PDB file of C-alpha atoms in Angstrom:
ATOM      1  CA  PHE A   1      53.689  22.836 -25.120  1.00 64.00           C
ATOM      2  CA  ASN A   2      51.540  23.068 -22.036  1.00 74.00           C
ATOM      3  CA  ILE A   3      48.636  20.816 -21.076  1.00 76.00           C
ATOM      4  CA  ALA A   4      46.030  22.315 -18.801  1.00 74.00           C
ATOM      5  CA  LEU A   5      44.412  19.828 -16.488  1.00 72.00           C
ATOM      6  CA  GLN A   6      41.471  20.537 -14.294  1.00 75.00           C
ATOM      7  CA  ILE A   7      41.116  18.250 -11.323  1.00 74.00           C
ATOM      8  CA  LYS A   8      37.555  17.988 -10.156  1.00 78.00           C
ATOM      9  CA  PRO A   9      36.464  16.613  -6.801  1.00 84.00           C
ATOM     10  CA  CYS A  10      34.421  13.449  -6.561  1.00 85.00           C
ATOM     11  CA  PRO A  11      30.762  14.265  -7.214  1.00 85.00           C
ATOM     12  CA  GLU A  12      29.077  14.266  -3.829  1.00 82.00           C
ATOM     13  CA  PRO A  13      27.099  12.862  -2.189  1.00 85.00           C
ATOM     14  CA  LEU A  14      27.072   9.753  -4.371  1.00 86.00           C
ATOM     15  CA  PHE A  15      30.855   9.377  -4.553  1.00 87.00           C
ATOM     16  CA  GLN A  16      33.746   9.905  -2.189  1.00 87.00           C
ATOM     17  CA  LEU A  17      37.533   9.962  -2.544  1.00 85.00           C
ATOM     18  CA  SER A  18      39.417   6.843  -1.495  1.00 84.00           C
ATOM     19  CA  ASP A  19      43.064   6.121  -2.360  1.00 82.00           C
ATOM     20  CA  LYS A  20      42.996   8.731  -5.162  1.00 80.00           C
ATOM     21  CA  HIS A  21      39.897   7.146  -6.692  1.00 84.00           C
ATOM     22  CA  CYS A  22      36.239   8.060  -6.619  1.00 87.00           C
ATOM     23  CA  ILE A  23      34.190   5.236  -5.138  1.00 87.00           C
ATOM     24  CA  CYS A  24      30.578   4.817  -4.089  1.00 88.00           C
ATOM     25  CA  SER A  25      29.645   6.550  -0.883  1.00 88.00           C
ATOM     26  CA  GLN A  26      30.053   4.451   2.248  1.00 86.00           C
ATOM     27  CA  ARG A  27      26.375   5.163   2.898  1.00 85.00           C
ATOM     28  CA  LEU A  28      25.615   2.539   0.234  1.00 87.00           C
ATOM     29  CA  ASN A  29      27.669  -0.183   1.920  1.00 84.00           C
ATOM     30  CA  GLY A  30      25.492  -3.174   2.694  1.00 82.00           C
ATOM     31  CA  PHE A  31      22.807  -2.311   0.123  1.00 85.00           C
ATOM     32  CA  ASN A  32      24.294  -4.251  -2.810  1.00 84.00           C
ATOM     33  CA  ALA A  33      24.207  -1.176  -5.049  1.00 87.00           C
ATOM     34  CA  THR A  34      26.808   0.054  -7.528  1.00 88.00           C
ATOM     35  CA  CYS A  35      27.615   3.497  -8.929  1.00 89.00           C
ATOM     36  CA  GLU A  36      28.601   4.676 -12.403  1.00 89.00           C
ATOM     37  CA  ILE A  37      31.039   7.599 -12.305  1.00 84.00           C
ATOM     38  CA  GLY A  38      30.493   8.377 -16.006  1.00 83.00           C
ATOM     39  CA  ASN A  39      26.837   9.431 -15.719  1.00 86.00           C
ATOM     40  CA  GLN A  40      26.728   9.601 -11.907  1.00 87.00           C
ATOM     41  CA  SER A  41      23.966   7.007 -11.667  1.00 91.00           C
ATOM     42  CA  ILE A  42      23.038   4.317  -9.145  1.00 91.00           C
ATOM     43  CA  ILE A  43      22.358   0.738 -10.173  1.00 91.00           C
ATOM     44  CA  ARG A  44      20.048  -1.163  -7.879  1.00 90.00           C
ATOM     45  CA  PRO A  45      19.962  -4.945  -8.467  1.00 88.00           C
ATOM     46  CA  ARG A  46      16.793  -6.949  -8.901  1.00 82.00           C
ATOM     47  CA  MET A  47      14.741  -7.715  -5.755  1.00 76.00           C
ATOM     48  CA  GLU A  48      16.624  -5.183  -3.620  1.00 83.00           C
ATOM     49  CA  ASP A  49      13.948  -3.271  -1.712  1.00 83.00           C
ATOM     50  CA  PHE A  50      15.822  -0.280  -0.293  1.00 90.00           C
ATOM     51  CA  TRP A  51      14.783   3.263  -1.269  1.00 93.00           C
ATOM     52  CA  LEU A  52      17.330   5.970  -2.052  1.00 92.00           C
ATOM     53  CA  GLY A  53      16.651   9.697  -2.224  1.00 91.00           C
ATOM     54  CA  TYR A  54      18.465  13.006  -2.186  1.00 88.00           C
ATOM     55  CA  ASP A  55      18.059  16.068   0.046  1.00 87.00           C
ATOM     56  CA  ASN A  56      18.844  19.243  -1.906  1.00 83.00           C
ATOM     57  CA  THR A  57      19.087  21.423   1.194  1.00 84.00           C
ATOM     58  CA  THR A  58      21.751  19.350   2.970  1.00 85.00           C
ATOM     59  CA  ASN A  59      23.309  17.617  -0.093  1.00 83.00           C
ATOM     60  CA  GLU A  60      22.903  14.277   1.651  1.00 87.00           C
ATOM     61  CA  LEU A  61      21.755  10.849   0.545  1.00 89.00           C
ATOM     62  CA  ILE A  62      18.544   9.541   2.122  1.00 90.00           C
ATOM     63  CA  ILE A  63      18.525   5.756   2.326  1.00 91.00           C
ATOM     64  CA  HIS A  64      15.768   3.631   3.812  1.00 90.00           C
ATOM     65  CA  PRO A  65      16.506  -0.108   4.036  1.00 90.00           C
ATOM     66  CA  VAL A  66      12.949  -1.187   3.148  1.00 87.00           C
ATOM     67  CA  CYS A  67      10.562   0.395   0.689  1.00 87.00           C
ATOM     68  CA  PRO A  68       6.877  -0.044   1.710  1.00 84.00           C
ATOM     69  CA  LEU A  69       5.177  -3.079   0.197  1.00 77.00           C
ATOM     70  CA  TYR A  70       3.888  -2.561  -3.380  1.00 79.00           C
ATOM     71  CA  TYR A  71       5.374   0.961  -3.507  1.00 89.00           C
ATOM     72  CA  CYS A  72       8.663   0.237  -5.328  1.00 90.00           C
ATOM     73  CA  VAL A  73       9.725  -1.731  -8.377  1.00 89.00           C
ATOM     74  CA  PHE A  74      11.865  -4.795  -7.764  1.00 84.00           C
ATOM     75  CA  GLU A  75      13.689  -5.097 -11.077  1.00 88.00           C
ATOM     76  CA  THR A  76      17.271  -4.063 -11.906  1.00 90.00           C
ATOM     77  CA  LEU A  77      17.157  -0.281 -12.085  1.00 91.00           C
ATOM     78  CA  SER A  78      19.576   2.511 -13.038  1.00 92.00           C
ATOM     79  CA  PHE A  79      18.674   6.077 -12.105  1.00 93.00           C
ATOM     80  CA  LEU A  80      20.162   9.486 -11.303  1.00 92.00           C
ATOM     81  CA  LEU A  81      19.773  11.344  -8.018  1.00 88.00           C
ATOM     82  CA  ASN A  82      17.188  13.620  -9.635  1.00 88.00           C
ATOM     83  CA  GLU A  83      15.226  10.614 -10.921  1.00 91.00           C
ATOM     84  CA  THR A  84      14.388   8.902  -7.646  1.00 91.00           C
ATOM     85  CA  ASP A  85      10.731   8.483  -8.700  1.00 94.00           C
ATOM     86  CA  ARG A  86      11.909   5.783 -11.118  1.00 93.00           C
ATOM     87  CA  GLN A  87      12.138   3.497  -8.090  1.00 93.00           C
ATOM     88  CA  CYS A  88       8.373   3.818  -7.595  1.00 94.00           C
ATOM     89  CA  SER A  89       5.739   1.479  -9.016  1.00 91.00           C
ATOM     90  CA  HIS A  90       2.039   1.999  -9.799  1.00 90.00           C
ATOM     91  CA  ASN A  91       2.525   5.682 -10.756  1.00 93.00           C
ATOM     92  CA  ARG A  92       3.698   6.630  -7.273  1.00 94.00           C
ATOM     93  CA  SER A  93       6.271   9.307  -6.406  1.00 94.00           C
ATOM     94  CA  GLY A  94       7.841  11.306  -3.587  1.00 92.00           C
ATOM     95  CA  LEU A  95       9.587  10.327  -0.367  1.00 91.00           C
ATOM     96  CA  LEU A  96       9.538   6.525  -0.034  1.00 91.00           C
ATOM     97  CA  CYS A  97       7.110   6.560  -2.994  1.00 93.00           C
ATOM     98  CA  GLY A  98       4.493   7.561  -0.432  1.00 91.00           C
ATOM     99  CA  GLN A  99       2.242   9.654  -2.649  1.00 93.00           C
ATOM    100  CA  CYS A 100       0.693   9.677  -6.092  1.00 94.00           C
ATOM    101  CA  GLY A 101       2.126  11.498  -9.061  1.00 91.00           C
ATOM    102  CA  ASN A 102       0.772  14.869 -10.169  1.00 91.00           C
ATOM    103  CA  GLY A 103      -2.901  14.718 -11.148  1.00 91.00           C
ATOM    104  CA  LEU A 104      -3.351  11.122  -9.952  1.00 94.00           C
ATOM    105  CA  SER A 105      -5.457   9.688  -7.141  1.00 94.00           C
ATOM    106  CA  LEU A 106      -5.101   6.658  -4.895  1.00 93.00           C
ATOM    107  CA  THR A 107      -7.423   3.786  -5.755  1.00 90.00           C
ATOM    108  CA  LEU A 108      -9.202   1.311  -3.514  1.00 84.00           C
ATOM    109  CA  GLY A 109      -7.944  -2.224  -3.068  1.00 73.00           C
ATOM    110  CA  LEU A 110      -4.224  -1.784  -3.731  1.00 72.00           C
ATOM    111  CA  HIS A 111      -1.730   1.051  -3.465  1.00 82.00           C
ATOM    112  CA  VAL A 112      -2.154   1.988  -7.129  1.00 89.00           C
ATOM    113  CA  CYS A 113      -2.397   5.579  -8.396  1.00 93.00           C
ATOM    114  CA  SER A 114      -4.574   6.361 -11.382  1.00 93.00           C
ATOM    115  CA  GLU A 115      -6.589   9.105 -13.050  1.00 93.00           C
ATOM    116  CA  CYS A 116      -9.923   9.179 -11.227  1.00 93.00           C
ATOM    117  CA  SER A 117     -13.102  11.227 -11.240  1.00 91.00           C
ATOM    118  CA  ASN A 118     -15.845  11.783  -8.671  1.00 91.00           C
ATOM    119  CA  PHE A 119     -18.167   9.593 -10.764  1.00 90.00           C
ATOM    120  CA  TYR A 120     -17.130   6.586  -8.693  1.00 88.00           C
ATOM    121  CA  LEU A 121     -18.544   8.092  -5.480  1.00 90.00           C
ATOM    122  CA  PHE A 122     -21.678   6.034  -6.201  1.00 90.00           C
ATOM    123  CA  LEU A 123     -19.693   3.107  -4.784  1.00 87.00           C
ATOM    124  CA  LEU A 124     -20.430   4.524  -1.318  1.00 88.00           C
ATOM    125  CA  VAL A 125     -24.068   3.538  -1.867  1.00 90.00           C
ATOM    126  CA  VAL A 126     -22.928   0.060  -2.924  1.00 87.00           C
ATOM    127  CA  PHE A 127     -20.889  -0.262   0.280  1.00 85.00           C
ATOM    128  CA  MET A 128     -23.907   0.766   2.381  1.00 89.00           C
ATOM    129  CA  VAL A 129     -26.053  -1.914   0.722  1.00 90.00           C
ATOM    130  CA  LEU A 130     -23.295  -4.514   1.136  1.00 84.00           C
ATOM    131  CA  GLY A 131     -23.114  -3.689   4.835  1.00 85.00           C
ATOM    132  CA  VAL A 132     -26.805  -4.433   5.260  1.00 88.00           C
ATOM    133  CA  LEU A 133     -26.520  -7.656   3.249  1.00 87.00           C
ATOM    134  CA  LEU A 134     -23.529  -8.763   5.319  1.00 80.00           C
ATOM    135  CA  LEU A 135     -25.450  -8.235   8.542  1.00 82.00           C
ATOM    136  CA  VAL A 136     -28.524 -10.057   7.209  1.00 83.00           C
ATOM    137  CA  PHE A 137     -26.302 -12.975   6.146  1.00 80.00           C
ATOM    138  CA  LEU A 138     -24.781 -13.240   9.633  1.00 76.00           C
ATOM    139  CA  LEU A 139     -28.206 -13.095  11.273  1.00 78.00           C
ATOM    140  CA  ILE A 140     -29.861 -15.665   9.004  1.00 79.00           C
ATOM    141  CA  PHE A 141     -27.066 -18.215   9.454  1.00 74.00           C
ATOM    142  CA  LYS A 142     -26.510 -17.225  13.109  1.00 73.00           C
ATOM    143  CA  LEU A 143     -22.795 -16.721  12.610  1.00 69.00           C
ATOM    144  CA  THR A 144     -20.714 -15.064  15.330  1.00 69.00           C
ATOM    145  CA  VAL A 145     -17.018 -14.329  15.722  1.00 63.00           C
ATOM    146  CA  ALA A 146     -17.046 -15.641  19.291  1.00 63.00           C
ATOM    147  CA  GLN A 147     -17.254 -19.287  18.301  1.00 61.00           C
ATOM    148  CA  GLY A 148     -17.444 -21.645  15.360  1.00 62.00           C
ATOM    149  CA  THR A 149     -15.675 -21.811  12.020  1.00 65.00           C
ATOM    150  CA  ILE A 150     -15.932 -18.110  11.221  1.00 68.00           C
ATOM    151  CA  ASN A 151     -13.825 -17.297  14.295  1.00 69.00           C
ATOM    152  CA  GLY A 152     -10.885 -19.333  13.020  1.00 70.00           C
ATOM    153  CA  LEU A 153     -11.370 -18.078   9.456  1.00 70.00           C
ATOM    154  CA  ILE A 154     -11.129 -14.425  10.479  1.00 71.00           C
ATOM    155  CA  PHE A 155      -8.194 -15.195  12.790  1.00 72.00           C
ATOM    156  CA  TYR A 156      -6.132 -16.714   9.978  1.00 72.00           C
ATOM    157  CA  ALA A 157      -7.262 -13.999   7.543  1.00 72.00           C
ATOM    158  CA  ASN A 158      -5.831 -11.415   9.931  1.00 72.00           C
ATOM    159  CA  ILE A 159      -2.553 -13.338  10.071  1.00 76.00           C
ATOM    160  CA  PHE A 160      -2.341 -13.388   6.259  1.00 74.00           C
ATOM    161  CA  GLN A 161      -3.158  -9.681   6.081  1.00 70.00           C
ATOM    162  CA  MET A 162      -0.511  -8.709   8.637  1.00 69.00           C
ATOM    163  CA  ASN A 163       2.165 -10.792   6.862  1.00 71.00           C
ATOM    164  CA  LYS A 164       1.437  -9.951   3.219  1.00 68.00           C
ATOM    165  CA  THR A 165       5.132  -9.614   2.399  1.00 62.00           C
ATOM    166  CA  VAL A 166       5.658 -13.296   3.288  1.00 66.00           C
ATOM    167  CA  PHE A 167       2.491 -14.937   1.958  1.00 68.00           C
ATOM    168  CA  PHE A 168       1.884 -12.791  -1.130  1.00 66.00           C
ATOM    169  CA  PRO A 169       5.029 -12.209  -3.217  1.00 60.00           C
ATOM    170  CA  HIS A 170       5.482  -9.021  -5.197  1.00 55.00           C
ATOM    171  CA  ASN A 171       3.682  -8.607  -8.511  1.00 49.00           C
ATOM    172  CA  ASN A 172       1.015 -11.225  -7.813  1.00 51.00           C
ATOM    173  CA  THR A 173      -0.985 -11.438 -11.039  1.00 48.00           C
ATOM    174  CA  GLY A 174      -3.475 -13.689 -12.810  1.00 48.00           C
ATOM    175  CA  SER A 175      -4.920 -16.554 -10.812  1.00 45.00           C
ATOM    176  CA  GLY A 176      -2.466 -15.774  -8.023  1.00 52.00           C
ATOM    177  CA  ARG A 177      -4.466 -12.634  -7.243  1.00 61.00           C
ATOM    178  CA  PHE A 178      -7.563 -14.519  -5.990  1.00 65.00           C
ATOM    179  CA  LEU A 179      -6.229 -15.418  -2.540  1.00 68.00           C
ATOM    180  CA  PRO A 180      -5.066 -11.859  -1.666  1.00 69.00           C
ATOM    181  CA  VAL A 181      -8.463 -10.500  -2.781  1.00 69.00           C
ATOM    182  CA  PHE A 182     -10.324 -13.105  -0.711  1.00 70.00           C
ATOM    183  CA  VAL A 183      -8.217 -12.318   2.360  1.00 70.00           C
ATOM    184  CA  SER A 184      -8.879  -8.610   1.830  1.00 71.00           C
ATOM    185  CA  TRP A 185     -12.644  -9.252   1.808  1.00 68.00           C
ATOM    186  CA  LEU A 186     -12.422 -11.151   5.090  1.00 66.00           C
ATOM    187  CA  ASN A 187     -10.617  -8.115   6.530  1.00 64.00           C
ATOM    188  CA  LEU A 188     -13.372  -5.819   5.191  1.00 62.00           C
ATOM    189  CA  ASN A 189     -11.062  -4.371   2.526  1.00 68.00           C
ATOM    190  CA  PHE A 190     -12.002  -3.912  -1.124  1.00 68.00           C
ATOM    191  CA  GLY A 191      -9.368  -6.247  -2.553  1.00 68.00           C
ATOM    192  CA  PHE A 192      -9.233  -5.140  -6.184  1.00 71.00           C
ATOM    193  CA  VAL A 193      -8.373  -1.868  -7.877  1.00 78.00           C
ATOM    194  CA  THR A 194     -11.048   0.745  -8.547  1.00 86.00           C
ATOM    195  CA  CYS A 195     -11.315   4.515  -8.261  1.00 90.00           C
ATOM    196  CA  LEU A 196     -13.465   6.256  -5.664  1.00 89.00           C
ATOM    197  CA  SER A 197     -12.862   9.999  -5.930  1.00 91.00           C
ATOM    198  CA  ASN A 198     -10.586  12.543  -7.526  1.00 93.00           C
ATOM    199  CA  GLY A 199      -7.656  13.534  -5.318  1.00 90.00           C
ATOM    200  CA  MET A 200      -7.986  10.717  -2.775  1.00 92.00           C
ATOM    201  CA  ASP A 201      -4.787  10.036  -0.820  1.00 91.00           C
ATOM    202  CA  MET A 202      -3.647   7.558   1.844  1.00 88.00           C
ATOM    203  CA  TYR A 203      -5.021   9.705   4.679  1.00 90.00           C
ATOM    204  CA  VAL A 204      -8.564   9.597   3.275  1.00 90.00           C
ATOM    205  CA  LEU A 205      -8.281   5.891   2.406  1.00 86.00           C
ATOM    206  CA  THR A 206      -7.240   5.031   5.963  1.00 85.00           C
ATOM    207  CA  TRP A 207     -10.343   6.741   7.361  1.00 87.00           C
ATOM    208  CA  LEU A 208     -12.531   4.906   4.846  1.00 84.00           C
ATOM    209  CA  GLN A 209     -11.101   1.577   5.983  1.00 80.00           C
ATOM    210  CA  TYR A 210     -12.216   2.398   9.537  1.00 84.00           C
ATOM    211  CA  LEU A 211     -15.566   3.775   8.384  1.00 86.00           C
ATOM    212  CA  PHE A 212     -17.005   0.521   7.032  1.00 82.00           C
ATOM    213  CA  PRO A 213     -16.552  -1.498  10.274  1.00 83.00           C
ATOM    214  CA  LEU A 214     -18.029   1.452  12.179  1.00 89.00           C
ATOM    215  CA  TYR A 215     -20.981   1.394   9.790  1.00 88.00           C
ATOM    216  CA  ILE A 216     -21.495  -2.339  10.490  1.00 86.00           C
ATOM    217  CA  LEU A 217     -21.352  -1.621  14.214  1.00 87.00           C
ATOM    218  CA  PHE A 218     -23.921   1.147  13.770  1.00 90.00           C
ATOM    219  CA  LEU A 219     -26.276  -1.273  11.999  1.00 87.00           C
ATOM    220  CA  VAL A 220     -25.876  -3.769  14.844  1.00 83.00           C
ATOM    221  CA  VAL A 221     -26.728  -1.088  17.408  1.00 85.00           C
ATOM    222  CA  VAL A 222     -29.831  -0.167  15.406  1.00 84.00           C
ATOM    223  CA  LEU A 223     -30.960  -3.799  15.223  1.00 79.00           C
ATOM    224  CA  VAL A 224     -30.413  -4.329  18.941  1.00 77.00           C
ATOM    225  CA  SER A 225     -32.379  -1.163  19.714  1.00 77.00           C
ATOM    226  CA  PHE A 226     -35.353  -2.414  17.706  1.00 72.00           C
ATOM    227  CA  ARG A 227     -35.093  -6.106  18.594  1.00 66.00           C
ATOM    228  CA  HIS A 228     -38.631  -6.180  20.033  1.00 61.00           C
ATOM    229  CA  TYR A 229     -40.237  -4.664  16.950  1.00 60.00           C
ATOM    230  CA  PRO A 230     -41.218  -6.031  14.552  1.00 60.00           C
ATOM    231  CA  ARG A 231     -41.601  -9.666  15.645  1.00 64.00           C
ATOM    232  CA  TRP A 232     -39.973 -11.206  12.559  1.00 58.00           C
ATOM    233  CA  MET A 233     -36.773  -9.299  13.362  1.00 57.00           C
ATOM    234  CA  SER A 234     -36.776 -10.643  16.924  1.00 56.00           C
ATOM    235  CA  ARG A 235     -37.206 -14.214  15.670  1.00 61.00           C
ATOM    236  CA  MET A 236     -34.361 -13.764  13.153  1.00 56.00           C
ATOM    237  CA  MET A 237     -32.081 -12.475  15.920  1.00 55.00           C
ATOM    238  CA  GLY A 238     -32.993 -15.457  18.105  1.00 54.00           C
ATOM    239  CA  THR A 239     -34.509 -13.429  20.958  1.00 51.00           C
TER     240      THR A 239
END
């Protein structure tokens, strides 16, 4: 009797032929990942922070050695090439988990995606009031960033903010969340998760982060312009 055998090539781009065996692509060398030929899946070990994607047009693997902070999960994960969004945390998706899933919006405070409505736009009024209160607080206590304790406090807060991956481990929860929130406040960031508007993305959030310091600067310019009137304002400003 005859036996018909069909020899199939190694499924690219995840596998390649080596010594008559299908092995993981050399592109994965150095990333501590393994492949399963049976279901053509990738297994990424716990705490590995690389991101792996697939380009349909070129049939090539896309590998980035570091996934952006808070964008990816850091547990042992098995996924197929058409399930790359499983690497993403906080309902994120896309290339390097850089956007929110369908119908979701980016929240303030952390890089979390959630269902949001425009109801939360009233927070803009809250931010405007907080800006005035912040300026009044600085004027009453005569605090400046040029000298004194507040100078050093803001300096070290900036260091913590720029090195969040070192000082604030992944998945900080419970009481461990207080310090990151406090550092965020010192850097004029919101610190905790809340919606603002429907459809907000990282581009809009970046502009909002610049808008609040500009608003504080605008209030300072207004106060300086009216420093001679009324008199109580001049006395409070020390002129």
